[in-house]
């Protein structure tokens, strides 16, 4: 298993972690299998979505803010209840097929860390099964 640190720079952001995952895959020399990426944080999430047009990420974040406003009368009183819900909507892990030594992603797909309670330094755990 491998871990990586990601420094987020804003309260909410979608950070493209695909290059970091590709570098790890290259360093490990894995030709075929499955990569699982997991976040142990309750206010971050992982997703695979379009990375070619930055407006897609902007739209996702804007609509998450509309769906789950920061101050909506939550019982959890730490001030980050919205972040927990947004992270749940994303999920805590993604799996990507490894084929011929590369991540098998669609033409426009990228892997994103969703930060909903930043800025912080986040840890991701990555496991490759062959």
CSV table of C-alpha atoms in Angstrom, one decimal:
chain,number,residue,atom,x,y,z
A,1,UNK,CA,0.0,0.0,0.0
A,2,UNK,CA,1.1,3.5,-0.7
A,3,UNK,CA,0.2,6.9,0.8
A,4,UNK,CA,0.3,10.3,-0.7
A,5,UNK,CA,-0.1,13.7,0.7
A,6,UNK,CA,-2.2,16.3,-1.0
A,7,UNK,CA,-2.2,19.9,0.1
A,8,UNK,CA,-5.5,21.6,-0.7
A,9,UNK,CA,-5.6,25.4,-1.1
A,10,UNK,CA,-9.3,26.3,-0.6
A,11,UNK,CA,-12.3,25.5,1.5
A,12,UNK,CA,-13.8,23.7,-1.4
A,13,UNK,CA,-12.0,22.4,-4.5
A,14,UNK,CA,-11.8,19.5,-6.9
A,15,UNK,CA,-8.1,18.6,-7.2
A,16,UNK,CA,-7.0,16.5,-10.2
A,17,UNK,CA,-4.9,13.8,-8.7
A,18,UNK,CA,-4.5,11.8,-12.0
A,19,UNK,CA,-0.9,12.8,-12.6
A,20,UNK,CA,0.1,11.7,-9.1
A,21,UNK,CA,-1.6,8.3,-9.6
A,22,UNK,CA,0.0,7.9,-13.0
A,23,UNK,CA,3.4,8.6,-11.5
A,24,UNK,CA,2.9,6.1,-8.8
A,25,UNK,CA,1.8,3.5,-11.4
A,26,UNK,CA,4.9,4.1,-13.5
A,27,UNK,CA,7.1,3.9,-10.4
A,28,UNK,CA,5.6,0.6,-9.4
A,29,UNK,CA,5.7,-0.9,-12.9
A,30,UNK,CA,2.3,-2.5,-12.6
A,31,UNK,CA,1.2,-3.7,-16.0
A,32,UNK,CA,-2.3,-5.1,-15.3
A,33,UNK,CA,-4.7,-5.0,-12.3
A,34,UNK,CA,-6.8,-2.6,-10.4
A,35,UNK,CA,-5.9,0.5,-8.5
A,36,UNK,CA,-8.0,1.5,-5.5
A,37,UNK,CA,-7.7,5.0,-4.1
A,38,UNK,CA,-9.2,5.7,-0.7
A,39,UNK,CA,-9.5,8.8,1.5
A,40,UNK,CA,-9.7,8.3,5.3
A,41,UNK,CA,-11.1,11.8,5.8
A,42,UNK,CA,-14.8,12.4,6.4
A,43,UNK,CA,-14.8,15.8,4.7
A,44,UNK,CA,-13.2,14.7,1.4
A,45,UNK,CA,-14.4,12.5,-1.4
A,46,UNK,CA,-13.2,10.9,-4.5
A,47,UNK,CA,-14.8,10.9,-8.0
A,48,UNK,CA,-14.0,10.3,-11.6
A,49,UNK,CA,-15.3,12.9,-14.0
A,50,UNK,CA,-14.5,15.2,-16.9
A,51,UNK,CA,-11.2,17.0,-16.6
A,52,UNK,CA,-10.9,18.7,-20.0
A,53,UNK,CA,-13.3,21.6,-19.2
A,54,UNK,CA,-12.7,23.3,-15.8
A,55,UNK,CA,-16.3,24.5,-15.9
A,56,UNK,CA,-17.4,20.9,-15.1
A,57,UNK,CA,-15.7,21.1,-11.7
A,58,UNK,CA,-17.0,24.6,-11.1
A,59,UNK,CA,-20.5,23.4,-11.9
A,60,UNK,CA,-20.2,20.4,-9.6
A,61,UNK,CA,-19.0,22.5,-6.7
A,62,UNK,CA,-21.7,25.2,-7.4
A,63,UNK,CA,-24.5,22.7,-7.4
A,64,UNK,CA,-23.2,20.9,-4.3
A,65,UNK,CA,-23.3,24.3,-2.5
A,66,UNK,CA,-26.9,24.8,-3.7
A,67,UNK,CA,-27.9,21.2,-2.7
A,68,UNK,CA,-26.1,21.3,0.7
A,69,UNK,CA,-25.7,24.9,1.9
A,70,UNK,CA,-23.1,25.5,4.6
A,71,UNK,CA,-25.5,26.7,7.3
A,72,UNK,CA,-28.7,24.7,7.0
A,73,UNK,CA,-29.6,24.0,10.6
A,74,UNK,CA,-27.5,20.9,11.0
A,75,UNK,CA,-27.4,19.2,14.4
A,76,UNK,CA,-23.6,18.6,14.1
A,77,UNK,CA,-22.2,21.8,15.6
A,78,UNK,CA,-18.6,22.0,14.4
A,79,UNK,CA,-19.5,24.1,11.4
A,80,UNK,CA,-18.6,21.6,8.7
A,81,UNK,CA,-21.7,19.5,8.5
A,82,UNK,CA,-22.1,20.4,4.8
A,83,UNK,CA,-18.7,19.0,4.1
A,84,UNK,CA,-19.6,15.6,5.6
A,85,UNK,CA,-22.7,15.4,3.4
A,86,UNK,CA,-20.8,16.5,0.2
A,87,UNK,CA,-18.1,13.9,0.9
A,88,UNK,CA,-20.7,11.3,1.3
A,89,UNK,CA,-22.2,12.2,-2.1
A,90,UNK,CA,-18.8,11.7,-3.7
A,91,UNK,CA,-17.8,8.5,-1.8
A,92,UNK,CA,-14.6,7.6,-0.1
A,93,UNK,CA,-12.9,5.5,-2.8
A,94,UNK,CA,-12.6,4.9,-6.5
A,95,UNK,CA,-11.2,1.9,-8.5
A,96,UNK,CA,-9.5,2.2,-11.8
A,97,UNK,CA,-8.5,-0.7,-14.1
A,98,UNK,CA,-4.8,-0.9,-15.0
A,99,UNK,CA,-4.2,-2.1,-18.5
A,100,UNK,CA,-0.9,-2.2,-20.4
A,101,UNK,CA,0.8,-0.2,-17.6
A,102,UNK,CA,-1.7,2.7,-17.7
A,103,UNK,CA,-4.9,3.8,-16.0
A,104,UNK,CA,-7.8,2.8,-18.1
A,105,UNK,CA,-9.8,6.1,-18.1
A,106,UNK,CA,-12.0,7.5,-20.7
A,107,UNK,CA,-10.8,10.2,-23.1
A,108,UNK,CA,-12.1,13.0,-20.9
A,109,UNK,CA,-11.9,11.3,-17.5
A,110,UNK,CA,-9.7,12.4,-14.6
A,111,UNK,CA,-9.6,11.3,-10.9
A,112,UNK,CA,-10.5,14.1,-8.5
A,113,UNK,CA,-10.1,14.6,-4.8
A,114,UNK,CA,-13.1,16.7,-3.6
A,115,UNK,CA,-12.1,18.9,-0.7
A,116,UNK,CA,-15.0,20.3,1.3
A,117,UNK,CA,-13.4,21.5,4.5
A,118,UNK,CA,-10.0,22.9,3.6
A,119,UNK,CA,-7.5,24.1,3.2
A,120,UNK,CA,-5.7,21.1,4.7
A,121,UNK,CA,-3.1,18.5,4.1
A,122,UNK,CA,-4.9,15.3,3.1
A,123,UNK,CA,-3.6,11.7,3.0
A,124,UNK,CA,-4.7,9.3,0.3
A,125,UNK,CA,-4.1,5.5,0.4
A,126,UNK,CA,-3.5,3.7,-2.8
A,127,UNK,CA,-3.5,-0.1,-3.3
A,128,UNK,CA,-2.8,-1.9,-6.6
A,129,UNK,CA,-3.9,-5.5,-7.0
A,130,UNK,CA,-2.5,-7.5,-9.9
